[in-house]
């Protein structure tokens, strides 16, 4: 949805605060016990985020009538401040990741998994912001490659390149658009 400038940028501050808060609560409670499990869950959360990023973008944002009009706003005006308010996304992650994982697993695992997903989401927001708002000549090669990849999502007549932070799942599911505009199934 269309956000105010303040709301758009708040993700970049709110997420580090929430992530540090979650990690602090966990480590003060467990005093270092289960740190390896927590780190493993965090890594799993990061990988899970990359899949969520792909699935949410490809299916929810491009095919579900509840969300697709909002995403069309971004495609029509990529420089506008369009996104999800921080309080909404944080509530969603706590509701769909943290609480179920706590219910079925443990607080430690749920905490690590949620931190991983939130870090992934935060990184996605940052990458997507840099792609659209920073100039090519002031970005690193890493961001320039991701920008070229994402621009093919915006401008190619083909539908594809739904991943923003990684092309991994586009290659897995056959939606990667090569530089010449063809949808390819392998790198
Ligand atoms: Zn899109
Ligand atoms: Zn975009």
mmCIF file with all atom_site columns, C-alpha atoms and ligand atoms in Angstrom:
data_model
loop_
_atom_site.group_PDB
_atom_site.id
_atom_site.type_symbol
_atom_site.label_atom_id
_atom_site.label_alt_id
_atom_site.label_comp_id
_atom_site.label_asym_id
_atom_site.label_entity_id
_atom_site.label_seq_id
_atom_site.pdbx_PDB_ins_code
_atom_site.Cartn_x
_atom_site.Cartn_y
_atom_site.Cartn_z
_atom_site.occupancy
_atom_site.B_iso_or_equiv
_atom_site.pdbx_formal_charge
_atom_site.auth_seq_id
_atom_site.auth_comp_id
_atom_site.auth_asym_id
_atom_site.auth_atom_id
_atom_site.pdbx_PDB_model_num
ATOM   1   C  CA  . UNK A 1 1   ? 0.000  0.000   0.000   1.00 0.00 ? 1   UNK A CA  1
ATOM   2   C  CA  . UNK A 1 2   ? 1.009  3.636   -0.366  1.00 0.00 ? 2   UNK A CA  1
ATOM   3   C  CA  . UNK A 1 3   ? 2.984  4.637   2.735   1.00 0.00 ? 3   UNK A CA  1
ATOM   4   C  CA  . UNK A 1 4   ? 4.208  7.917   4.122   1.00 0.00 ? 4   UNK A CA  1
ATOM   5   C  CA  . UNK A 1 5   ? 7.962  8.463   3.827   1.00 0.00 ? 5   UNK A CA  1
ATOM   6   C  CA  . UNK A 1 6   ? 8.248  7.929   7.592   1.00 0.00 ? 6   UNK A CA  1
ATOM   7   C  CA  . UNK A 1 7   ? 6.338  4.647   7.487   1.00 0.00 ? 7   UNK A CA  1
ATOM   8   C  CA  . UNK A 1 8   ? 8.336  3.430   4.463   1.00 0.00 ? 8   UNK A CA  1
ATOM   9   C  CA  . UNK A 1 9   ? 11.687 4.018   6.163   1.00 0.00 ? 9   UNK A CA  1
ATOM   10  C  CA  . UNK A 1 10  ? 10.545 2.791   9.584   1.00 0.00 ? 10  UNK A CA  1
ATOM   11  C  CA  . UNK A 1 11  ? 11.178 -0.870  8.568   1.00 0.00 ? 11  UNK A CA  1
ATOM   12  C  CA  . UNK A 1 12  ? 14.899 -0.160  8.477   1.00 0.00 ? 12  UNK A CA  1
ATOM   13  C  CA  . UNK A 1 13  ? 14.838 0.849   12.154  1.00 0.00 ? 13  UNK A CA  1
ATOM   14  C  CA  . UNK A 1 14  ? 11.981 -1.241  13.554  1.00 0.00 ? 14  UNK A CA  1
ATOM   15  C  CA  . UNK A 1 15  ? 13.340 -4.600  12.329  1.00 0.00 ? 15  UNK A CA  1
ATOM   16  C  CA  . UNK A 1 16  ? 16.824 -4.316  13.856  1.00 0.00 ? 16  UNK A CA  1
ATOM   17  C  CA  . UNK A 1 17  ? 15.207 -3.238  17.147  1.00 0.00 ? 17  UNK A CA  1
ATOM   18  C  CA  . UNK A 1 18  ? 12.736 -6.173  17.132  1.00 0.00 ? 18  UNK A CA  1
ATOM   19  C  CA  . UNK A 1 19  ? 15.453 -8.666  16.098  1.00 0.00 ? 19  UNK A CA  1
ATOM   20  C  CA  . UNK A 1 20  ? 17.843 -7.480  18.821  1.00 0.00 ? 20  UNK A CA  1
ATOM   21  C  CA  . UNK A 1 21  ? 14.969 -7.523  21.324  1.00 0.00 ? 21  UNK A CA  1
ATOM   22  C  CA  . UNK A 1 22  ? 13.992 -11.106 20.416  1.00 0.00 ? 22  UNK A CA  1
ATOM   23  C  CA  . UNK A 1 23  ? 17.610 -12.316 20.591  1.00 0.00 ? 23  UNK A CA  1
ATOM   24  C  CA  . UNK A 1 24  ? 18.147 -10.523 23.932  1.00 0.00 ? 24  UNK A CA  1
ATOM   25  C  CA  . UNK A 1 25  ? 15.014 -12.077 25.470  1.00 0.00 ? 25  UNK A CA  1
ATOM   26  C  CA  . UNK A 1 26  ? 16.122 -15.506 24.271  1.00 0.00 ? 26  UNK A CA  1
ATOM   27  C  CA  . UNK A 1 27  ? 19.691 -15.322 25.486  1.00 0.00 ? 27  UNK A CA  1
ATOM   28  C  CA  . UNK A 1 28  ? 18.762 -13.818 28.832  1.00 0.00 ? 28  UNK A CA  1
ATOM   29  C  CA  . UNK A 1 29  ? 16.277 -16.661 29.309  1.00 0.00 ? 29  UNK A CA  1
ATOM   30  C  CA  . UNK A 1 30  ? 18.525 -19.522 28.139  1.00 0.00 ? 30  UNK A CA  1
ATOM   31  C  CA  . UNK A 1 31  ? 21.863 -17.994 29.241  1.00 0.00 ? 31  UNK A CA  1
ATOM   32  C  CA  . UNK A 1 32  ? 23.715 -19.453 26.254  1.00 0.00 ? 32  UNK A CA  1
ATOM   33  C  CA  . UNK A 1 33  ? 22.037 -22.895 26.353  1.00 0.00 ? 33  UNK A CA  1
ATOM   34  C  CA  . UNK A 1 34  ? 20.671 -23.941 22.990  1.00 0.00 ? 34  UNK A CA  1
ATOM   35  C  CA  . UNK A 1 35  ? 22.715 -21.341 21.139  1.00 0.00 ? 35  UNK A CA  1
ATOM   36  C  CA  . UNK A 1 36  ? 23.555 -23.837 18.382  1.00 0.00 ? 36  UNK A CA  1
ATOM   37  C  CA  . UNK A 1 37  ? 19.896 -24.793 17.945  1.00 0.00 ? 37  UNK A CA  1
ATOM   38  C  CA  . UNK A 1 38  ? 19.007 -21.102 17.882  1.00 0.00 ? 38  UNK A CA  1
ATOM   39  C  CA  . UNK A 1 39  ? 21.657 -20.377 15.228  1.00 0.00 ? 39  UNK A CA  1
ATOM   40  C  CA  . UNK A 1 40  ? 20.465 -23.360 13.143  1.00 0.00 ? 40  UNK A CA  1
ATOM   41  C  CA  . UNK A 1 41  ? 16.866 -22.153 13.389  1.00 0.00 ? 41  UNK A CA  1
ATOM   42  C  CA  . UNK A 1 42  ? 17.989 -18.654 12.429  1.00 0.00 ? 42  UNK A CA  1
ATOM   43  C  CA  . UNK A 1 43  ? 19.745 -19.990 9.319   1.00 0.00 ? 43  UNK A CA  1
ATOM   44  C  CA  . UNK A 1 44  ? 16.642 -22.043 8.459   1.00 0.00 ? 44  UNK A CA  1
ATOM   45  C  CA  . UNK A 1 45  ? 14.579 -18.856 8.867   1.00 0.00 ? 45  UNK A CA  1
ATOM   46  C  CA  . UNK A 1 46  ? 16.805 -16.991 6.422   1.00 0.00 ? 46  UNK A CA  1
ATOM   47  C  CA  . UNK A 1 47  ? 16.443 -19.758 3.815   1.00 0.00 ? 47  UNK A CA  1
ATOM   48  C  CA  . UNK A 1 48  ? 12.697 -19.929 4.525   1.00 0.00 ? 48  UNK A CA  1
ATOM   49  C  CA  . UNK A 1 49  ? 12.498 -16.180 3.886   1.00 0.00 ? 49  UNK A CA  1
ATOM   50  C  CA  . UNK A 1 50  ? 14.019 -16.536 0.393   1.00 0.00 ? 50  UNK A CA  1
ATOM   51  C  CA  . UNK A 1 51  ? 11.295 -19.082 -0.450  1.00 0.00 ? 51  UNK A CA  1
ATOM   52  C  CA  . UNK A 1 52  ? 8.587  -16.886 1.106   1.00 0.00 ? 52  UNK A CA  1
ATOM   53  C  CA  . UNK A 1 53  ? 9.899  -13.902 -0.875  1.00 0.00 ? 53  UNK A CA  1
ATOM   54  C  CA  . UNK A 1 54  ? 9.508  -15.889 -4.102  1.00 0.00 ? 54  UNK A CA  1
ATOM   55  C  CA  . UNK A 1 55  ? 6.117  -17.456 -3.294  1.00 0.00 ? 55  UNK A CA  1
ATOM   56  C  CA  . UNK A 1 56  ? 4.563  -14.284 -1.855  1.00 0.00 ? 56  UNK A CA  1
ATOM   57  C  CA  . UNK A 1 57  ? 5.727  -12.208 -4.826  1.00 0.00 ? 57  UNK A CA  1
ATOM   58  C  CA  . UNK A 1 58  ? 4.813  -14.720 -7.517  1.00 0.00 ? 58  UNK A CA  1
ATOM   59  C  CA  . UNK A 1 59  ? 1.458  -15.865 -6.122  1.00 0.00 ? 59  UNK A CA  1
ATOM   60  C  CA  . UNK A 1 60  ? 0.113  -13.343 -3.595  1.00 0.00 ? 60  UNK A CA  1
ATOM   61  C  CA  . UNK A 1 61  ? 1.367  -10.094 -5.145  1.00 0.00 ? 61  UNK A CA  1
ATOM   62  C  CA  . UNK A 1 62  ? 0.787  -11.071 -8.782  1.00 0.00 ? 62  UNK A CA  1
ATOM   63  C  CA  . UNK A 1 63  ? -2.264 -13.345 -8.624  1.00 0.00 ? 63  UNK A CA  1
ATOM   64  C  CA  . UNK A 1 64  ? -4.334 -12.741 -5.497  1.00 0.00 ? 64  UNK A CA  1
ATOM   65  C  CA  . UNK A 1 65  ? -6.916 -9.969  -5.980  1.00 0.00 ? 65  UNK A CA  1
ATOM   66  C  CA  . UNK A 1 66  ? -6.524 -8.878  -2.326  1.00 0.00 ? 66  UNK A CA  1
ATOM   67  C  CA  . UNK A 1 67  ? -2.847 -8.007  -2.807  1.00 0.00 ? 67  UNK A CA  1
ATOM   68  C  CA  . UNK A 1 68  ? -2.213 -7.595  -6.544  1.00 0.00 ? 68  UNK A CA  1
ATOM   69  C  CA  . UNK A 1 69  ? -3.724 -4.051  -6.896  1.00 0.00 ? 69  UNK A CA  1
ATOM   70  C  CA  . UNK A 1 70  ? -1.276 -2.853  -4.199  1.00 0.00 ? 70  UNK A CA  1
ATOM   71  C  CA  . UNK A 1 71  ? 1.651  -4.466  -5.978  1.00 0.00 ? 71  UNK A CA  1
ATOM   72  C  CA  . UNK A 1 72  ? 0.507  -2.972  -9.295  1.00 0.00 ? 72  UNK A CA  1
ATOM   73  C  CA  . UNK A 1 73  ? 1.072  0.425   -7.673  1.00 0.00 ? 73  UNK A CA  1
ATOM   74  C  CA  . UNK A 1 74  ? 4.745  -0.483  -7.265  1.00 0.00 ? 74  UNK A CA  1
ATOM   75  C  CA  . UNK A 1 75  ? 5.010  -1.692  -10.865 1.00 0.00 ? 75  UNK A CA  1
ATOM   76  C  CA  . UNK A 1 76  ? 3.385  1.537   -12.059 1.00 0.00 ? 76  UNK A CA  1
ATOM   77  C  CA  . UNK A 1 77  ? 5.511  3.840   -9.892  1.00 0.00 ? 77  UNK A CA  1
ATOM   78  C  CA  . UNK A 1 78  ? 8.619  1.985   -8.655  1.00 0.00 ? 78  UNK A CA  1
ATOM   79  C  CA  . UNK A 1 79  ? 9.993  5.053   -6.859  1.00 0.00 ? 79  UNK A CA  1
ATOM   80  C  CA  . UNK A 1 80  ? 6.877  5.665   -4.756  1.00 0.00 ? 80  UNK A CA  1
ATOM   81  C  CA  . UNK A 1 81  ? 6.899  4.693   -1.091  1.00 0.00 ? 81  UNK A CA  1
ATOM   82  C  CA  . UNK A 1 82  ? 4.884  1.502   -1.381  1.00 0.00 ? 82  UNK A CA  1
ATOM   83  C  CA  . UNK A 1 83  ? 5.117  -1.321  1.120   1.00 0.00 ? 83  UNK A CA  1
ATOM   84  C  CA  . UNK A 1 84  ? 3.637  -2.814  4.255   1.00 0.00 ? 84  UNK A CA  1
ATOM   85  C  CA  . UNK A 1 85  ? 3.576  -0.889  7.555   1.00 0.00 ? 85  UNK A CA  1
ATOM   86  C  CA  . UNK A 1 86  ? 6.126  -2.324  10.003  1.00 0.00 ? 86  UNK A CA  1
ATOM   87  C  CA  . UNK A 1 87  ? 3.548  -3.069  12.681  1.00 0.00 ? 87  UNK A CA  1
ATOM   88  C  CA  . UNK A 1 88  ? 1.541  -5.172  10.200  1.00 0.00 ? 88  UNK A CA  1
ATOM   89  C  CA  . UNK A 1 89  ? 4.498  -7.237  8.947   1.00 0.00 ? 89  UNK A CA  1
ATOM   90  C  CA  . UNK A 1 90  ? 5.951  -7.731  12.457  1.00 0.00 ? 90  UNK A CA  1
ATOM   91  C  CA  . UNK A 1 91  ? 2.517  -8.901  13.692  1.00 0.00 ? 91  UNK A CA  1
ATOM   92  C  CA  . UNK A 1 92  ? 2.246  -11.310 10.730  1.00 0.00 ? 92  UNK A CA  1
ATOM   93  C  CA  . UNK A 1 93  ? 5.681  -12.858 11.398  1.00 0.00 ? 93  UNK A CA  1
ATOM   94  C  CA  . UNK A 1 94  ? 4.897  -13.248 15.081  1.00 0.00 ? 94  UNK A CA  1
ATOM   95  C  CA  . UNK A 1 95  ? 1.515  -14.814 14.232  1.00 0.00 ? 95  UNK A CA  1
ATOM   96  C  CA  . UNK A 1 96  ? 2.483  -17.166 11.423  1.00 0.00 ? 96  UNK A CA  1
ATOM   97  C  CA  . UNK A 1 97  ? 6.097  -18.044 12.321  1.00 0.00 ? 97  UNK A CA  1
ATOM   98  C  CA  . UNK A 1 98  ? 6.815  -17.407 15.992  1.00 0.00 ? 98  UNK A CA  1
ATOM   99  C  CA  . UNK A 1 99  ? 3.623  -18.621 17.714  1.00 0.00 ? 99  UNK A CA  1
ATOM   100 C  CA  . UNK A 1 100 ? 3.166  -21.846 15.666  1.00 0.00 ? 100 UNK A CA  1
ATOM   101 C  CA  . UNK A 1 101 ? 6.894  -22.724 15.993  1.00 0.00 ? 101 UNK A CA  1
ATOM   102 C  CA  . UNK A 1 102 ? 6.710  -22.096 19.744  1.00 0.00 ? 102 UNK A CA  1
ATOM   103 C  CA  . UNK A 1 103 ? 3.578  -24.217 19.970  1.00 0.00 ? 103 UNK A CA  1
ATOM   104 C  CA  . UNK A 1 104 ? 5.057  -27.148 18.031  1.00 0.00 ? 104 UNK A CA  1
ATOM   105 C  CA  . UNK A 1 105 ? 8.712  -26.724 18.972  1.00 0.00 ? 105 UNK A CA  1
ATOM   106 C  CA  . UNK A 1 106 ? 10.304 -24.564 21.638  1.00 0.00 ? 106 UNK A CA  1
ATOM   107 C  CA  . UNK A 1 107 ? 10.685 -20.893 22.452  1.00 0.00 ? 107 UNK A CA  1
ATOM   108 C  CA  . UNK A 1 108 ? 14.373 -21.127 21.513  1.00 0.00 ? 108 UNK A CA  1
ATOM   109 C  CA  . UNK A 1 109 ? 13.698 -22.573 18.034  1.00 0.00 ? 109 UNK A CA  1
ATOM   110 C  CA  . UNK A 1 110 ? 10.721 -20.272 17.430  1.00 0.00 ? 110 UNK A CA  1
ATOM   111 C  CA  . UNK A 1 111 ? 12.821 -17.278 18.412  1.00 0.00 ? 111 UNK A CA  1
ATOM   112 C  CA  . UNK A 1 112 ? 15.725 -18.231 16.091  1.00 0.00 ? 112 UNK A CA  1
ATOM   113 C  CA  . UNK A 1 113 ? 13.405 -19.021 13.182  1.00 0.00 ? 113 UNK A CA  1
ATOM   114 C  CA  . UNK A 1 114 ? 11.558 -15.722 13.554  1.00 0.00 ? 114 UNK A CA  1
ATOM   115 C  CA  . UNK A 1 115 ? 14.818 -13.756 13.814  1.00 0.00 ? 115 UNK A CA  1
ATOM   116 C  CA  . UNK A 1 116 ? 16.011 -15.476 10.591  1.00 0.00 ? 116 UNK A CA  1
ATOM   117 C  CA  . UNK A 1 117 ? 12.805 -14.652 8.703   1.00 0.00 ? 117 UNK A CA  1
ATOM   118 C  CA  . UNK A 1 118 ? 12.839 -11.069 9.992   1.00 0.00 ? 118 UNK A CA  1
ATOM   119 C  CA  . UNK A 1 119 ? 16.496 -10.582 9.001   1.00 0.00 ? 119 UNK A CA  1
ATOM   120 C  CA  . UNK A 1 120 ? 15.651 -11.927 5.541   1.00 0.00 ? 120 UNK A CA  1
ATOM   121 C  CA  . UNK A 1 121 ? 12.674 -9.580  5.251   1.00 0.00 ? 121 UNK A CA  1
ATOM   122 C  CA  . UNK A 1 122 ? 14.755 -6.633  6.418   1.00 0.00 ? 122 UNK A CA  1
ATOM   123 C  CA  . UNK A 1 123 ? 17.499 -7.467  3.880   1.00 0.00 ? 123 UNK A CA  1
ATOM   124 C  CA  . UNK A 1 124 ? 14.887 -7.850  1.128   1.00 0.00 ? 124 UNK A CA  1
ATOM   125 C  CA  . UNK A 1 125 ? 13.502 -4.367  1.930   1.00 0.00 ? 125 UNK A CA  1
ATOM   126 C  CA  . UNK A 1 126 ? 16.978 -2.889  1.852   1.00 0.00 ? 126 UNK A CA  1
ATOM   127 C  CA  . UNK A 1 127 ? 17.972 -4.602  -1.407  1.00 0.00 ? 127 UNK A CA  1
ATOM   128 C  CA  . UNK A 1 128 ? 14.710 -3.622  -3.102  1.00 0.00 ? 128 UNK A CA  1
ATOM   129 C  CA  . UNK A 1 129 ? 15.148 -0.036  -1.916  1.00 0.00 ? 129 UNK A CA  1
ATOM   130 C  CA  . UNK A 1 130 ? 18.728 0.165   -3.237  1.00 0.00 ? 130 UNK A CA  1
ATOM   131 C  CA  . UNK A 1 131 ? 17.675 -1.410  -6.554  1.00 0.00 ? 131 UNK A CA  1
ATOM   132 C  CA  . UNK A 1 132 ? 15.102 1.321   -7.206  1.00 0.00 ? 132 UNK A CA  1
ATOM   133 C  CA  . UNK A 1 133 ? 16.428 4.359   -5.358  1.00 0.00 ? 133 UNK A CA  1
ATOM   134 C  CA  . UNK A 1 134 ? 20.204 4.243   -5.783  1.00 0.00 ? 134 UNK A CA  1
ATOM   135 C  CA  . UNK A 1 135 ? 22.036 5.045   -8.991  1.00 0.00 ? 135 UNK A CA  1
ATOM   136 C  CA  . UNK A 1 136 ? 23.940 2.373   -10.858 1.00 0.00 ? 136 UNK A CA  1
ATOM   137 C  CA  . UNK A 1 137 ? 27.236 4.248   -10.674 1.00 0.00 ? 137 UNK A CA  1
ATOM   138 C  CA  . UNK A 1 138 ? 27.042 4.533   -6.872  1.00 0.00 ? 138 UNK A CA  1
ATOM   139 C  CA  . UNK A 1 139 ? 26.116 0.884   -6.238  1.00 0.00 ? 139 UNK A CA  1
ATOM   140 C  CA  . UNK A 1 140 ? 28.411 -2.108  -5.877  1.00 0.00 ? 140 UNK A CA  1
ATOM   141 C  CA  . UNK A 1 141 ? 28.578 -4.845  -8.531  1.00 0.00 ? 141 UNK A CA  1
ATOM   142 C  CA  . UNK A 1 142 ? 26.456 -7.017  -6.218  1.00 0.00 ? 142 UNK A CA  1
ATOM   143 C  CA  . UNK A 1 143 ? 23.568 -4.534  -6.211  1.00 0.00 ? 143 UNK A CA  1
ATOM   144 C  CA  . UNK A 1 144 ? 23.978 -3.760  -9.915  1.00 0.00 ? 144 UNK A CA  1
ATOM   145 C  CA  . UNK A 1 145 ? 23.526 -7.453  -10.747 1.00 0.00 ? 145 UNK A CA  1
ATOM   146 C  CA  . UNK A 1 146 ? 20.435 -7.711  -8.553  1.00 0.00 ? 146 UNK A CA  1
ATOM   147 C  CA  . UNK A 1 147 ? 19.133 -4.456  -10.094 1.00 0.00 ? 147 UNK A CA  1
ATOM   148 C  CA  . UNK A 1 148 ? 19.528 -5.798  -13.649 1.00 0.00 ? 148 UNK A CA  1
ATOM   149 C  CA  . UNK A 1 149 ? 17.807 -9.019  -12.538 1.00 0.00 ? 149 UNK A CA  1
ATOM   150 C  CA  . UNK A 1 150 ? 14.885 -7.156  -10.918 1.00 0.00 ? 150 UNK A CA  1
ATOM   151 C  CA  . UNK A 1 151 ? 14.538 -4.729  -13.859 1.00 0.00 ? 151 UNK A CA  1
ATOM   152 C  CA  . UNK A 1 152 ? 13.815 -7.740  -16.061 1.00 0.00 ? 152 UNK A CA  1
ATOM   153 C  CA  . UNK A 1 153 ? 10.956 -8.556  -13.647 1.00 0.00 ? 153 UNK A CA  1
ATOM   154 C  CA  . UNK A 1 154 ? 9.640  -5.005  -14.102 1.00 0.00 ? 154 UNK A CA  1
ATOM   155 C  CA  . UNK A 1 155 ? 10.186 -4.549  -17.837 1.00 0.00 ? 155 UNK A CA  1
ATOM   156 C  CA  . UNK A 1 156 ? 10.351 -7.918  -19.596 1.00 0.00 ? 156 UNK A CA  1
ATOM   157 C  CA  . UNK A 1 157 ? 7.223  -9.037  -21.461 1.00 0.00 ? 157 UNK A CA  1
ATOM   158 C  CA  . UNK A 1 158 ? 7.826  -12.419 -19.780 1.00 0.00 ? 158 UNK A CA  1
ATOM   159 C  CA  . UNK A 1 159 ? 6.648  -13.046 -16.216 1.00 0.00 ? 159 UNK A CA  1
ATOM   160 C  CA  . UNK A 1 160 ? 9.556  -14.092 -14.027 1.00 0.00 ? 160 UNK A CA  1
ATOM   161 C  CA  . UNK A 1 161 ? 12.457 -13.097 -11.767 1.00 0.00 ? 161 UNK A CA  1
ATOM   162 C  CA  . UNK A 1 162 ? 10.201 -13.071 -8.716  1.00 0.00 ? 162 UNK A CA  1
ATOM   163 C  CA  . UNK A 1 163 ? 13.091 -13.471 -6.296  1.00 0.00 ? 163 UNK A CA  1
ATOM   164 C  CA  . UNK A 1 164 ? 14.625 -10.141 -5.279  1.00 0.00 ? 164 UNK A CA  1
ATOM   165 C  CA  . UNK A 1 165 ? 17.503 -11.055 -2.963  1.00 0.00 ? 165 UNK A CA  1
ATOM   166 C  CA  . UNK A 1 166 ? 18.374 -14.285 -4.780  1.00 0.00 ? 166 UNK A CA  1
ATOM   167 C  CA  . UNK A 1 167 ? 17.548 -15.832 -8.171  1.00 0.00 ? 167 UNK A CA  1
ATOM   168 C  CA  . UNK A 1 168 ? 17.687 -19.321 -6.593  1.00 0.00 ? 168 UNK A CA  1
ATOM   169 C  CA  . UNK A 1 169 ? 13.964 -20.170 -6.578  1.00 0.00 ? 169 UNK A CA  1
ATOM   170 C  CA  . UNK A 1 170 ? 13.393 -18.734 -10.066 1.00 0.00 ? 170 UNK A CA  1
ATOM   171 C  CA  . UNK A 1 171 ? 15.928 -21.246 -11.350 1.00 0.00 ? 171 UNK A CA  1
ATOM   172 C  CA  . UNK A 1 172 ? 14.340 -24.021 -9.269  1.00 0.00 ? 172 UNK A CA  1
ATOM   173 C  CA  . UNK A 1 173 ? 10.801 -23.256 -10.532 1.00 0.00 ? 173 UNK A CA  1
ATOM   174 C  CA  . UNK A 1 174 ? 11.757 -22.273 -14.086 1.00 0.00 ? 174 UNK A CA  1
ATOM   175 C  CA  . UNK A 1 175 ? 10.808 -18.579 -13.964 1.00 0.00 ? 175 UNK A CA  1
ATOM   176 C  CA  . UNK A 1 176 ? 14.270 -17.043 -14.431 1.00 0.00 ? 176 UNK A CA  1
ATOM   177 C  CA  . UNK A 1 177 ? 14.363 -14.525 -17.293 1.00 0.00 ? 177 UNK A CA  1
ATOM   178 C  CA  . UNK A 1 178 ? 17.744 -14.545 -18.981 1.00 0.00 ? 178 UNK A CA  1
ATOM   179 C  CA  . UNK A 1 179 ? 19.386 -11.306 -20.099 1.00 0.00 ? 179 UNK A CA  1
ATOM   180 C  CA  . UNK A 1 180 ? 17.975 -11.901 -23.589 1.00 0.00 ? 180 UNK A CA  1
ATOM   181 C  CA  . UNK A 1 181 ? 14.438 -12.097 -22.200 1.00 0.00 ? 181 UNK A CA  1
ATOM   182 C  CA  . UNK A 1 182 ? 13.847 -15.828 -22.467 1.00 0.00 ? 182 UNK A CA  1
ATOM   183 C  CA  . UNK A 1 183 ? 12.412 -17.752 -19.537 1.00 0.00 ? 183 UNK A CA  1
ATOM   184 C  CA  . UNK A 1 184 ? 14.963 -20.419 -18.779 1.00 0.00 ? 184 UNK A CA  1
ATOM   185 C  CA  . UNK A 1 185 ? 14.847 -23.415 -16.482 1.00 0.00 ? 185 UNK A CA  1
ATOM   186 C  CA  . UNK A 1 186 ? 18.526 -23.638 -15.638 1.00 0.00 ? 186 UNK A CA  1
ATOM   187 C  CA  . UNK A 1 187 ? 21.299 -21.144 -14.909 1.00 0.00 ? 187 UNK A CA  1
HETATM 188 ZN ZN1 . LIG B 2 .   ? 6.212  -7.824  -9.120  1.00 0.00 ? 1   LIG B ZN1 1
HETATM 189 ZN ZN1 . LIG B 2 .   ? 10.556 -3.494  -7.733  1.00 0.00 ? 2   LIG B ZN1 1
#
